[in-house]
Coordinates of C-alpha atoms in Angstrom, one line a residue:
X1 CA 0.0 0.0 0.0
X2 CA 1.1 3.5 0.8
X3 CA 3.1 2.6 4.0
X4 CA 6.8 1.9 4.5
X5 CA 7.4 -1.6 5.9
X6 CA 10.5 -3.7 6.5
X7 CA 11.0 -6.4 4.0
X8 CA 11.8 -9.3 6.2
X9 CA 12.6 -10.5 9.7
X10 CA 16.4 -10.6 9.0
X11 CA 16.3 -6.8 8.2
X12 CA 14.4 -6.2 11.4
X13 CA 17.1 -8.0 13.4
X14 CA 19.8 -6.0 11.7
X15 CA 18.1 -2.7 12.4
X16 CA 17.6 -3.7 16.1
X17 CA 21.4 -4.5 16.3
X18 CA 22.3 -1.1 14.9
X19 CA 20.0 0.8 17.3
X20 CA 21.4 -1.3 20.2
X21 CA 24.9 0.1 19.4
X22 CA 23.7 3.5 20.5
X23 CA 24.0 2.3 24.1
X24 CA 27.7 2.0 23.6
X25 CA 28.1 4.9 21.2
X26 CA 25.6 7.6 22.3
X27 CA 26.4 9.9 19.3
X28 CA 25.5 7.2 16.8
X29 CA 22.6 8.1 14.5
X30 CA 20.7 5.3 12.9
X31 CA 18.6 6.1 9.8
X32 CA 16.2 3.7 8.0
X33 CA 16.8 3.8 4.3
X34 CA 13.8 3.5 2.0
X35 CA 13.7 2.5 -1.7
X36 CA 16.8 1.6 -3.5
X37 CA 17.5 0.3 -7.0
X38 CA 14.4 -1.7 -7.8
X39 CA 12.7 -0.7 -4.5
X40 CA 10.5 2.2 -5.6
X41 CA 8.1 0.6 -8.1
X42 CA 5.0 2.5 -6.8
X43 CA 6.7 5.7 -5.6
X44 CA 5.5 7.9 -8.5
X45 CA 1.9 6.9 -7.8
X46 CA 2.0 6.9 -4.0
X47 CA 3.7 10.3 -3.7
X48 CA 1.5 11.9 -6.3
X49 CA -1.3 12.6 -3.8
X50 CA -1.5 14.4 -0.5
X51 CA -3.3 11.4 1.0
X52 CA -0.6 9.0 -0.2
X53 CA 2.2 11.1 1.1
X54 CA 0.5 11.6 4.5
X55 CA -0.1 7.9 4.9
X56 CA 3.5 7.1 4.0
X57 CA 4.9 9.7 6.4
X58 CA 2.7 8.5 9.2
X59 CA 4.1 5.0 8.7
X60 CA 7.7 6.4 8.8
X61 CA 7.0 8.2 12.0
X62 CA 5.5 5.1 13.6
X63 CA 8.5 3.0 12.5
X64 CA 11.1 5.4 13.8
X65 CA 9.3 5.6 17.2
X66 CA 9.0 1.8 17.4
X67 CA 12.6 1.1 16.6
X68 CA 14.1 4.2 18.3
X69 CA 15.8 5.2 15.0
X70 CA 16.9 8.7 14.3
X71 CA 15.6 9.5 10.8
X72 CA 15.0 8.4 7.3
X73 CA 17.0 8.3 4.1
X74 CA 15.0 8.5 0.9
X75 CA 16.4 6.5 -2.1
X76 CA 13.9 7.1 -4.9
X77 CA 15.6 6.0 -8.1
X78 CA 14.6 8.3 -9.7
X79 CA 12.0 11.1 -9.8
X80 CA 11.1 12.2 -13.4
X81 CA 13.7 10.1 -15.2
X82 CA 12.8 6.7 -13.8
X83 CA 15.4 3.9 -13.4
X84 CA 14.7 0.2 -12.8
X85 CA 12.9 -1.7 -15.5
X86 CA 9.4 -0.3 -16.2
X87 CA 8.9 1.6 -12.9
X88 CA 6.7 4.5 -13.5
X89 CA 8.1 8.1 -13.6
X90 CA 6.4 11.4 -14.3
X91 CA 7.3 15.0 -14.8
X92 CA 5.2 15.7 -11.6
X93 CA 7.7 13.6 -9.6
X94 CA 10.0 16.6 -9.0
X95 CA 7.4 18.6 -7.2
X96 CA 5.9 15.6 -5.5
X97 CA 9.3 14.7 -4.0
X98 CA 9.5 18.2 -2.6
X99 CA 6.1 17.8 -1.1
X100 CA 7.1 14.5 0.4
X101 CA 10.2 16.0 2.1
X102 CA 8.1 18.9 3.4
X103 CA 5.6 16.5 4.9
X104 CA 8.4 14.5 6.6
X105 CA 9.9 17.6 8.0
X106 CA 6.6 18.9 9.3
X107 CA 5.5 15.5 10.8
X108 CA 8.6 14.0 12.2
X109 CA 10.2 15.2 15.5
X110 CA 12.4 18.3 15.0
X111 CA 15.6 16.3 15.8
X112 CA 14.9 13.6 13.2
X113 CA 17.4 13.4 10.4
X114 CA 16.2 13.4 6.8
X115 CA 18.6 12.7 4.0
X116 CA 18.1 11.5 0.4
X117 CA 20.3 9.8 -2.2
X118 CA 20.9 11.5 -5.5
X119 CA 22.5 10.3 -8.7
X120 CA 25.4 12.4 -9.9
X121 CA 24.9 12.4 -13.7
X122 CA 23.6 15.5 -15.4
X123 CA 20.1 14.4 -16.3
X124 CA 19.3 13.6 -12.7
X125 CA 20.9 16.8 -11.3
X126 CA 18.9 19.0 -13.8
X127 CA 15.5 17.2 -13.9
X128 CA 14.8 15.2 -10.7
X129 CA 15.2 17.5 -7.8
X130 CA 14.1 21.1 -6.9
X131 CA 17.4 21.7 -5.1
X132 CA 16.5 25.2 -3.8
X133 CA 13.3 23.9 -2.2
X134 CA 14.6 20.6 -0.9
X135 CA 18.0 21.3 0.6
X136 CA 16.8 23.7 3.4
X137 CA 14.6 20.8 4.6
X138 CA 17.1 18.0 4.7
X139 CA 20.3 17.3 6.7
X140 CA 22.3 15.7 3.9
X141 CA 22.2 14.5 0.3
X142 CA 24.1 11.3 -0.3
X143 CA 25.6 11.8 -3.8
X144 CA 25.9 8.5 -5.7
X145 CA 29.3 9.2 -7.2
X146 CA 29.6 5.6 -8.3
X147 CA 27.8 3.4 -10.8
X148 CA 28.6 6.2 -13.3
X149 CA 28.3 5.4 -17.0
X150 CA 31.5 3.3 -16.9
X151 CA 30.3 1.2 -19.8
X152 CA 28.1 3.7 -21.6
X153 CA 27.7 2.9 -25.2
X154 CA 29.7 -0.3 -24.6
X155 CA 32.9 1.7 -23.8
X156 CA 34.9 1.0 -20.6
X157 CA 35.5 3.7 -18.1
X158 CA 35.6 4.4 -14.3
X159 CA 32.4 3.8 -12.5
X160 CA 33.7 5.8 -9.5
X161 CA 35.9 8.5 -11.1
X162 CA 36.8 11.4 -8.8
X163 CA 37.7 13.7 -11.7
X164 CA 36.6 13.9 -15.3
X165 CA 38.9 13.2 -18.2
X166 CA 39.0 13.6 -22.0
X167 CA 37.5 10.1 -22.3
X168 CA 34.9 10.4 -19.5
X169 CA 32.8 13.4 -18.6
X170 CA 30.9 12.0 -15.5
X171 CA 32.8 12.2 -12.2
X172 CA 32.3 13.2 -8.5
X173 CA 34.0 16.5 -9.1
X174 CA 31.7 17.4 -12.0
X175 CA 28.6 16.7 -9.9
X176 CA 30.0 18.7 -7.0
X177 CA 30.7 21.7 -9.3
X178 CA 27.2 21.5 -10.7
X179 CA 25.6 21.5 -7.3
X180 CA 27.9 24.3 -6.0
X181 CA 27.0 26.4 -9.0
X182 CA 23.3 26.3 -8.2
X183 CA 23.8 27.1 -4.5
X184 CA 23.5 23.7 -2.9
X185 CA 25.3 24.0 0.6
X186 CA 28.5 22.0 0.3
X187 CA 28.4 21.1 4.0
X188 CA 25.2 19.1 3.3
X189 CA 26.8 17.1 0.5
X190 CA 28.1 13.6 1.0
X191 CA 30.1 11.9 -1.8
X192 CA 30.2 8.2 -2.3
X193 CA 32.8 5.5 -2.6
X194 CA 32.1 2.1 -4.1
X195 CA 32.9 -1.2 -2.3
X196 CA 32.0 -3.1 -5.4
X197 CA 33.3 -3.3 -9.0
X198 CA 32.0 -3.5 -12.6
X199 CA 33.5 -6.4 -14.6
X200 CA 33.5 -6.0 -18.4
X201 CA 34.5 -8.7 -20.8
X202 CA 35.6 -8.9 -24.5
X203 CA 37.8 -5.9 -24.1
X204 CA 40.9 -5.5 -26.3
X205 CA 44.3 -4.7 -24.9
X206 CA 44.7 -1.2 -26.3
X207 CA 45.3 1.3 -23.5
X208 CA 45.1 -1.7 -21.1
X209 CA 41.4 -1.9 -21.8
X210 CA 40.5 1.6 -20.7
X211 CA 38.1 3.5 -23.1
X212 CA 37.6 0.4 -25.2
X213 CA 34.5 -1.6 -26.3
X214 CA 33.3 -4.4 -24.1
X215 CA 30.3 -6.1 -22.6
X216 CA 29.2 -5.8 -18.9
X217 CA 29.5 -9.1 -17.2
X218 CA 28.9 -8.7 -13.4
X219 CA 29.4 -6.8 -10.2
X220 CA 32.0 -8.1 -7.7
X221 CA 32.3 -6.9 -4.1
X222 CA 35.7 -5.6 -3.0
X223 CA 36.4 -8.4 -0.5
X224 CA 36.0 -11.0 -3.3
X225 CA 37.8 -8.8 -5.9
X226 CA 41.0 -8.7 -3.9
X227 CA 41.1 -12.5 -3.5
X228 CA 39.9 -13.6 -6.9
X229 CA 41.2 -10.9 -9.3
X230 CA 44.9 -11.0 -8.5
X231 CA 48.2 -10.5 -10.3
X232 CA 48.9 -14.2 -10.2
X233 CA 45.6 -14.8 -12.1
X234 CA 46.6 -12.3 -14.8
X235 CA 44.9 -9.2 -13.5
X236 CA 47.3 -6.3 -13.7
X237 CA 46.7 -3.1 -11.7
X238 CA 46.7 0.4 -13.3
X239 CA 46.1 3.9 -11.9
X240 CA 44.5 6.7 -13.9
X241 CA 46.2 9.8 -12.4
X242 CA 43.7 12.1 -14.1
X243 CA 40.5 10.4 -13.0
X244 CA 42.2 9.4 -9.7
X245 CA 40.8 5.9 -10.1
X246 CA 42.2 2.4 -10.3
X247 CA 41.4 -0.4 -12.8
X248 CA 42.4 -4.0 -13.5
X249 CA 43.0 -5.6 -16.9
X250 CA 43.6 -9.2 -17.8
X251 CA 45.1 -9.4 -21.3
X252 CA 44.6 -13.2 -21.6
X253 CA 41.0 -13.2 -20.6
X254 CA 40.3 -9.7 -22.1
X255 CA 38.6 -8.6 -18.9
X256 CA 38.5 -5.0 -17.6
X257 CA 37.5 -4.2 -14.0
X258 CA 36.6 -0.7 -12.6
X259 CA 36.4 -0.2 -8.9
X260 CA 37.5 1.9 -5.8
X261 CA 40.5 0.9 -3.7
X262 CA 42.3 2.4 -0.7
X263 CA 44.1 4.9 -2.8
X264 CA 41.1 6.3 -4.6
X265 CA 39.0 6.3 -1.4
X266 CA 41.8 8.3 0.3
X267 CA 41.7 10.7 -2.6
X268 CA 37.9 11.1 -2.2
X269 CA 38.2 11.6 1.5
X270 CA 40.8 14.3 1.1
X271 CA 38.6 15.9 -1.6
X272 CA 35.7 16.0 0.9
X273 CA 38.0 17.7 3.4
X274 CA 39.4 20.2 0.9
X275 CA 35.9 21.2 -0.4
X276 CA 34.3 21.4 3.1
X277 CA 31.8 18.7 2.2
X278 CA 29.6 17.0 4.7
X279 CA 31.6 13.8 4.5
X280 CA 32.0 10.6 2.5
X281 CA 29.9 7.4 2.5
X282 CA 30.2 4.0 0.9
X283 CA 27.9 1.6 -0.9
X284 CA 28.4 -2.2 -1.0

């Protein structure tokens, strides 16, 4: 229906464990995240009416009170432009998202945190959010500076590039500059690091596979990547000093891997400090 619910008993247990940590770490803030890639099939319809928004917000308030959580993170992917499969999107989504955030801010306790996740490519930044209306009402925006078009048009690139290059426009820095230019407060912006990779196959060896044609194969989490995609197995490490991003290439298998590592996450962290951003987060 129009209410937010927890998907299964395992997630309930995880949430309770996180909230319990507040006994040991009193400053810890635990937010419940809503939506996600594939998790917002009915958002466009539910949030299109005042009644739908009110019923949703009432369920959020009830859930936060029940679990003693500190706020909500909205991950609607994505207003206006859509995303997963055939999930509905509408031009009205932009204003409806603003109305949803306003309802949350009015209805939740004043101390409740509200954040939302935002894609970092230009179409989303320009079309999905009314930044001037939304940002005064939220504590943070978690900028999805990963999952960038690293294989757009079948061409390999960095899915978590910090900086743009001649071969790849999309990057964390480009998104930050766009938001800064329209007056989004930098201290409310969180950039993202990726604890997972994109694996692309059928990539020739020119430029060690970077900027070449290929076919997306799979996503591999970092903990598996460092044990299975090693030098001894033919995966050679390369560093793009312009994009500030690593990649792997296996010449024998013709496989290209784009990911974040300790070096690139350190660069992103320093960037967040230098730009006076709100911080950095990761997605796994």
